[in-house]
XYZ file of C-alpha atoms in Angstrom:
483
model
C 96.703 151.247 192.096
C 96.613 149.889 188.514
C 93.551 149.404 186.363
C 91.629 146.178 186.722
C 91.367 144.037 183.614
C 88.457 141.770 182.864
C 88.669 138.510 180.964
C 89.307 138.684 177.258
C 86.464 138.854 174.762
C 84.842 135.547 173.910
C 82.242 134.271 171.450
C 79.485 135.535 173.765
C 81.094 138.614 175.371
C 82.104 141.778 173.522
C 83.756 144.991 174.784
C 83.598 148.454 173.243
C 85.608 151.421 174.470
C 82.680 153.810 174.069
C 79.415 154.386 172.228
C 81.546 155.888 169.471
C 81.736 152.236 168.373
C 77.956 151.784 168.451
C 77.665 150.523 164.882
C 80.378 147.914 165.468
C 78.581 146.902 168.684
C 75.319 146.293 166.831
C 77.153 144.127 164.308
C 78.738 142.080 167.107
C 75.396 141.486 168.796
C 73.834 140.103 165.628
C 76.857 137.857 165.025
C 76.722 136.501 168.593
C 72.975 135.861 168.310
C 73.489 133.849 165.132
C 76.026 131.627 166.892
C 74.814 131.376 170.490
C 71.367 133.076 170.666
C 72.491 135.135 173.665
C 75.369 137.279 174.863
C 76.635 140.379 176.671
C 78.242 143.572 175.419
C 79.859 146.342 177.471
C 80.552 149.969 176.604
C 83.411 151.491 178.601
C 85.820 148.555 178.380
C 88.674 148.256 175.883
C 88.934 145.063 173.851
C 91.822 143.847 176.067
C 89.513 143.989 179.103
C 90.717 147.310 180.567
C 87.910 149.320 182.171
C 87.988 152.960 181.044
C 84.369 153.955 181.661
C 82.438 156.676 179.861
C 79.990 159.491 180.521
C 76.473 158.076 180.618
C 73.149 159.926 180.478
C 69.590 158.878 179.763
C 70.215 160.001 176.196
C 73.169 157.576 175.995
C 70.983 154.609 176.933
C 68.228 155.784 174.588
C 70.696 156.100 171.707
C 71.920 152.527 172.241
C 68.354 151.184 172.416
C 67.293 152.972 169.228
C 70.329 151.753 167.288
C 69.654 148.139 168.266
C 65.960 148.397 167.489
C 66.548 150.070 164.132
C 69.472 148.091 162.779
C 69.033 144.482 163.990
C 66.428 142.384 162.210
C 64.399 140.464 163.349
C 63.886 142.878 166.228
C 65.261 142.033 169.685
C 64.588 143.578 173.087
C 67.866 143.859 175.007
C 68.288 144.747 178.677
C 70.402 147.918 178.835
C 71.721 149.013 182.239
C 74.383 151.261 183.706
C 76.887 149.357 185.859
C 79.870 150.437 187.941
C 83.066 148.496 187.213
C 86.379 149.346 188.882
C 84.781 152.578 190.114
C 83.843 153.684 186.602
C 80.480 153.910 184.894
C 79.911 151.473 182.034
C 76.916 150.247 180.051
C 75.952 146.569 180.030
C 73.753 145.223 177.226
C 72.285 141.765 177.755
C 70.564 140.291 174.699
C 69.008 137.056 173.473
C 66.927 135.724 170.606
C 66.313 132.460 168.763
C 64.908 133.761 165.460
C 68.147 133.280 163.518
C 69.443 134.487 161.162
C 69.781 138.039 162.506
C 70.933 140.830 160.227
C 72.821 143.942 161.301
C 72.609 146.775 158.802
C 71.063 144.242 156.366
C 74.062 141.871 156.520
C 74.136 138.459 158.306
C 77.293 137.744 160.298
C 78.382 135.005 162.652
C 80.722 135.000 165.636
C 84.014 133.103 165.338
C 86.255 133.537 168.408
C 86.182 137.340 168.882
C 85.527 138.163 165.217
C 82.276 138.944 163.418
C 82.482 137.292 160.013
C 80.063 137.684 157.119
C 77.908 134.547 156.995
C 78.208 132.405 153.876
C 75.081 132.001 151.777
C 74.656 128.273 152.430
C 74.541 128.745 156.213
C 72.215 131.732 155.861
C 69.753 129.755 153.717
C 69.920 126.798 156.109
C 68.991 129.093 159.031
C 66.094 130.530 157.042
C 64.768 127.049 156.228
C 65.072 125.982 159.842
C 63.305 129.091 161.128
C 60.409 128.687 158.701
C 59.998 124.936 159.175
C 57.256 124.176 161.698
C 59.140 121.241 163.208
C 61.919 123.646 164.164
C 59.489 126.296 165.448
C 60.007 127.726 168.930
C 57.161 125.838 170.565
C 58.446 122.506 169.210
C 61.933 122.945 170.692
C 62.952 121.215 173.922
C 62.952 123.476 176.949
C 65.152 123.258 180.019
C 62.102 122.327 182.119
C 61.125 118.786 183.047
C 57.880 117.062 183.951
C 58.774 117.681 187.599
C 58.494 121.432 186.988
C 54.828 121.264 185.971
C 52.422 123.127 188.269
C 50.095 120.299 189.308
C 47.212 122.579 190.302
C 47.302 124.399 186.969
C 47.308 121.117 185.008
C 44.477 119.714 187.163
C 42.336 122.789 186.506
C 43.061 122.535 182.801
C 42.048 118.861 182.649
C 38.803 119.609 184.448
C 37.846 122.292 181.921
C 38.861 120.131 178.967
C 36.778 117.171 180.157
C 33.777 119.390 180.901
C 34.083 120.776 177.377
C 34.100 117.210 176.035
C 37.210 117.844 173.945
C 39.501 115.197 175.436
C 38.474 111.606 175.862
C 41.159 110.083 178.078
C 40.798 109.490 181.815
C 44.469 109.482 182.806
C 45.606 112.202 185.223
C 49.268 111.218 185.606
C 51.320 114.276 184.569
C 53.686 112.445 182.225
C 50.869 110.506 180.550
C 48.748 113.624 180.061
C 51.607 115.647 178.585
C 52.531 112.799 176.256
C 48.962 112.563 175.018
C 48.944 116.326 174.463
C 52.307 115.977 172.628
C 53.942 118.553 174.896
C 57.005 116.598 176.043
C 59.787 114.319 174.885
C 60.924 111.949 177.575
C 61.257 113.872 180.824
C 61.716 117.251 179.112
C 58.889 119.570 178.159
C 58.694 121.243 174.797
C 58.658 125.031 175.015
C 54.897 124.932 174.427
C 54.353 122.651 177.434
C 56.575 124.746 179.681
C 54.834 127.958 178.619
C 51.414 126.470 179.357
C 51.993 124.639 182.630
C 55.231 125.744 184.335
C 55.819 128.629 186.699
C 58.846 129.714 184.698
C 60.398 132.718 183.020
C 59.263 131.854 179.490
C 56.209 134.086 179.876
C 56.364 137.603 181.225
C 53.427 139.932 181.837
C 53.789 143.648 182.499
C 50.789 145.653 183.708
C 50.518 149.358 184.419
C 47.967 152.074 185.164
C 48.617 155.551 183.839
C 47.459 158.855 185.284
C 46.257 160.211 181.942
C 45.703 159.134 178.336
C 49.465 159.128 177.655
C 52.345 156.850 178.667
C 53.829 159.471 180.960
C 53.098 159.064 184.665
C 52.048 155.666 185.950
C 50.185 155.146 189.203
C 50.837 151.407 189.411
C 53.149 148.968 187.664
C 53.532 145.211 188.080
C 55.567 142.476 186.452
C 54.978 138.730 186.669
C 56.323 135.519 185.193
C 54.556 132.175 185.215
C 52.425 129.785 183.211
C 50.048 131.102 180.559
C 47.133 129.822 182.635
C 48.126 131.796 185.729
C 49.108 134.973 183.903
C 45.758 135.055 182.090
C 44.033 135.064 185.501
C 46.271 137.864 186.805
C 45.685 139.994 183.708
C 41.925 139.522 183.853
C 41.729 140.399 187.550
C 43.924 143.468 187.079
C 41.537 144.835 184.446
C 38.422 143.901 186.442
C 39.759 145.797 189.468
C 40.614 148.851 187.334
C 37.321 149.120 185.455
C 34.274 151.150 186.394
C 31.145 149.154 187.177
C 27.513 150.210 187.104
C 24.934 148.754 189.494
C 21.360 148.348 188.265
C 18.453 147.527 190.552
C 15.970 145.154 188.940
C 12.687 143.643 190.023
C 12.612 142.438 193.592
C 15.541 144.754 194.380
C 17.926 142.345 192.635
C 21.341 143.837 191.857
C 23.099 143.540 188.536
C 26.667 144.758 188.158
C 27.647 145.826 184.660
C 31.296 146.470 183.665
C 32.161 149.299 181.301
C 33.799 146.720 178.995
C 32.215 143.252 178.545
C 34.147 140.568 180.421
C 33.825 138.020 177.608
C 35.623 140.424 175.252
C 38.386 141.033 177.784
C 38.916 137.308 178.391
C 39.028 136.608 174.673
C 41.578 139.357 174.068
C 43.833 138.226 176.927
C 43.928 134.537 176.000
C 44.468 135.439 172.334
C 47.374 137.686 173.308
C 49.193 134.646 174.715
C 48.039 132.139 172.125
C 49.186 134.246 169.182
C 52.295 135.946 170.607
C 55.721 135.481 169.063
C 57.509 133.971 172.059
C 61.029 134.051 170.680
C 61.002 137.848 170.385
C 61.849 137.994 174.097
C 59.221 140.687 174.746
C 56.482 140.765 177.384
C 52.735 140.709 177.026
C 51.362 144.011 178.288
C 48.231 145.403 179.909
C 48.072 149.208 179.887
C 45.209 151.017 181.578
C 44.649 154.669 180.678
C 41.935 157.111 181.648
C 40.178 156.687 178.298
C 41.131 153.167 177.192
C 42.526 149.742 178.095
C 45.125 148.130 175.824
C 46.008 144.421 175.642
C 49.237 143.882 173.685
C 51.124 140.846 172.457
C 54.537 140.753 170.759
C 54.516 139.549 167.183
C 53.053 141.424 164.210
C 49.722 140.546 162.625
C 49.999 137.949 159.805
C 51.399 139.644 156.730
C 48.867 140.571 154.053
C 45.887 140.154 156.395
C 43.820 142.638 158.383
C 41.618 142.286 161.483
C 38.583 143.107 159.313
C 39.171 139.938 157.271
C 38.777 137.811 160.409
C 35.843 139.830 161.755
C 33.963 139.321 158.493
C 34.859 135.620 158.418
C 36.684 135.945 155.086
C 40.048 134.610 156.285
C 41.090 131.132 157.371
C 42.876 130.613 160.715
C 46.569 131.483 160.948
C 48.106 129.591 163.864
C 51.439 131.013 164.952
C 51.635 128.538 167.861
C 49.546 125.518 166.801
C 50.540 123.370 169.805
C 49.592 126.067 172.302
C 46.367 127.092 170.569
C 45.324 123.449 170.119
C 45.875 122.768 173.827
C 43.865 125.868 174.783
C 41.128 124.785 172.374
C 40.730 121.457 174.176
C 39.887 123.295 177.423
C 37.678 125.825 175.607
C 39.948 128.620 176.835
C 40.455 129.476 173.182
C 38.247 128.687 170.231
C 39.457 127.754 166.770
C 38.479 128.837 163.261
C 39.763 132.435 163.557
C 36.688 133.681 165.423
C 38.326 135.542 168.316
C 38.228 139.037 166.824
C 34.669 138.503 165.634
C 33.537 137.499 169.141
C 35.299 140.492 170.699
C 33.630 142.817 168.193
C 30.177 141.287 168.700
C 30.397 141.461 172.512
C 31.485 145.107 172.387
C 28.762 146.075 169.929
C 26.117 144.498 172.130
C 27.441 146.397 175.151
C 27.860 149.673 173.255
C 31.638 149.634 173.802
C 34.058 150.912 171.179
C 36.956 148.584 170.350
C 39.835 148.928 167.892
C 42.515 146.524 166.668
C 45.957 148.044 166.147
C 48.472 146.422 163.818
C 51.827 147.604 165.100
C 55.288 147.041 163.629
C 56.375 144.550 166.276
C 53.088 143.515 167.814
C 49.299 143.652 167.954
C 46.994 145.421 170.384
C 43.308 145.259 171.238
C 42.171 148.681 172.446
C 38.953 148.991 174.439
C 37.701 152.559 174.869
C 36.279 153.323 178.287
C 33.158 155.246 179.130
C 33.451 158.721 180.627
C 34.454 159.183 184.245
C 30.866 159.512 185.503
C 29.892 156.101 184.086
C 28.790 154.824 187.501
C 26.292 157.687 187.773
C 24.556 157.037 184.462
C 20.903 156.016 184.526
C 19.471 152.707 183.427
C 17.983 154.440 180.390
C 21.427 155.553 179.266
C 22.658 151.969 179.529
C 19.696 150.723 177.536
C 20.399 153.312 174.836
C 23.595 151.427 174.057
C 22.052 148.000 173.533
C 22.325 146.555 170.054
C 18.654 147.088 169.164
C 18.794 150.731 170.136
C 21.978 151.266 168.141
C 20.122 149.969 165.076
C 17.185 152.279 165.827
C 19.495 155.268 166.242
C 21.052 154.623 162.838
C 17.708 154.134 161.098
C 16.242 157.295 162.632
C 19.343 159.289 161.742
C 19.427 157.990 158.155
C 15.979 159.225 157.166
C 18.259 161.555 155.218
C 21.247 160.124 153.347
C 24.259 159.993 155.666
C 27.917 159.065 155.215
C 29.762 156.568 157.400
C 31.581 159.407 159.133
C 28.334 161.176 159.959
C 26.865 157.951 161.350
C 29.969 157.270 163.467
C 29.883 160.793 164.873
C 26.163 160.480 165.614
C 26.823 157.297 167.629
C 29.810 159.007 169.294
C 32.203 156.376 167.926
C 35.820 157.403 167.600
C 36.482 155.805 164.208
C 34.509 155.281 161.028
C 35.328 151.567 160.866
C 33.532 151.024 164.198
C 30.143 151.257 162.458
C 30.987 148.728 159.744
C 29.272 145.745 161.385
C 26.145 147.736 162.276
C 25.793 148.993 158.704
C 26.400 145.519 157.270
C 23.623 143.986 159.371
C 21.166 146.760 158.549
C 21.968 146.425 154.838
C 21.488 142.658 155.004
C 18.128 143.118 156.752
C 16.931 145.483 154.014
C 16.244 148.274 156.510
C 19.067 150.375 155.088
C 20.337 150.764 151.519
C 23.315 152.354 149.830
C 22.728 155.398 147.662
C 25.320 154.054 145.199
C 24.838 150.267 145.476
C 26.809 149.462 142.314
C 29.869 151.178 143.840
C 29.903 150.062 147.497
C 33.375 151.537 148.131
C 32.666 154.927 146.594
C 34.052 157.845 148.575
C 30.643 159.490 148.128
C 28.726 156.492 149.438
C 25.869 157.266 151.774
C 23.202 155.234 153.551
C 19.489 155.851 153.784
C 16.593 154.204 155.612
C 14.056 152.205 153.601
C 11.642 151.004 156.299
C 8.919 153.356 157.445
C 10.170 153.625 161.008
C 7.778 156.475 161.722
C 4.769 154.229 161.250
C 3.874 155.357 157.727
C 3.310 153.051 154.743
C 2.805 152.865 150.992
C 3.269 156.310 149.441
C 5.955 157.210 151.953
C 7.991 154.129 150.970
C 7.659 154.916 147.246
C 8.717 158.490 147.868
C 11.741 157.264 149.848
C 12.880 155.075 146.945
C 12.591 158.039 144.563
C 14.697 160.142 146.964
C 17.298 157.376 147.217
C 17.552 157.115 143.451
C 17.937 160.894 143.106
C 20.664 161.118 145.758
C 22.564 158.195 144.206
C 22.454 159.765 140.747
C 23.890 163.042 142.031
C 26.662 161.237 143.904
C 27.569 159.111 140.857
C 28.107 162.332 138.918
C 30.366 163.541 141.734
C 32.369 160.275 141.523
C 32.996 160.847 137.847
């Protein structure tokens, strides 16, 4: 019996005899993306379509994935699988992306028939202009979905919230009229933004998993959903609520109060932000990862270049809207607020609840990391819960800083995992005048320490004067150390 031959290579299909041609394969993928934004590539098939197969191990698939991730820019997330063709093992790589131009090994190419030609400069610059122009942005492009694909219940719920918030002033409920007023459709077709918000479609994907430890090793549960942003936000929130520990407090009259280990308002804010600010055309999923010691909420798309989360927390940076249509629509319903306040609200809610939160700027995405309480959280007493209220955190710092203390010492005293977690607490105490820097003229000094001014032990007068003399002496010694 002779070997079966597949169809010849085309502008969207490429064959490689083996992974010995991995570099050439990466080049072909980038060229196909620049022409058609999607394609398929097979290892184990000769360029005339003859299936020859190849030995495949987990290391083989990992090697292919790493080469694609490392050498194609902007990054893509292909689907790499082992398939059996004509009784032989081959590797199929499915890939897509709309953030043209793509570079392979720092060179832009474009597919012409079955060749990968170096792109001319004029076409390359045109693609760059188109990618950076807001009117050509992903959310402004027409989708394949029509007004008939809109989930009526989701849109109805959205309109109710928006009207209750007082942020839309029209009474129409007809789907086409509403979407036109929200500028989310053209004719019968939805823009990508409209489809992402209101259609049960594959534009959005959410992956959620629980892990048995603090590492991404063994998972105890894993789920994957597609759908509208509105529905996926609900699923993500419920998944975290079900996974968290809760404490029950008995108040006056035997009333019950259930307290989550992480404040719900912070979780909701992080989830909706993860969809509002994601880079949709990366082709990567939003993720919820639940570990023994933390809960991570991740969205694809790096943090705005040149900015840091601290700039938004302090209110020193203006809003950066990656998806202005989507964020504007979510603002109308009060699902998302404007003016770059999301990270500040998350931080404030966590500080009030005594929960440690960190913001991770990753190469290809951004994550909000909430650190969980210890495993016996449900057995803690009411006093322990009260110890973590905002007022008591301030008192702890002031009591501890009756001697000059560094940021690290203060963080360790509060059992925070990072030094930056105490930044907001210190800022508020400094602004109130209860705490001062020992080297105020050099606020960023590596020898900077903080010391209490107020007489928190109930003493007055001479004690305060003595404290100021001590502060001055400590600051002078540390200035000498700086020099």
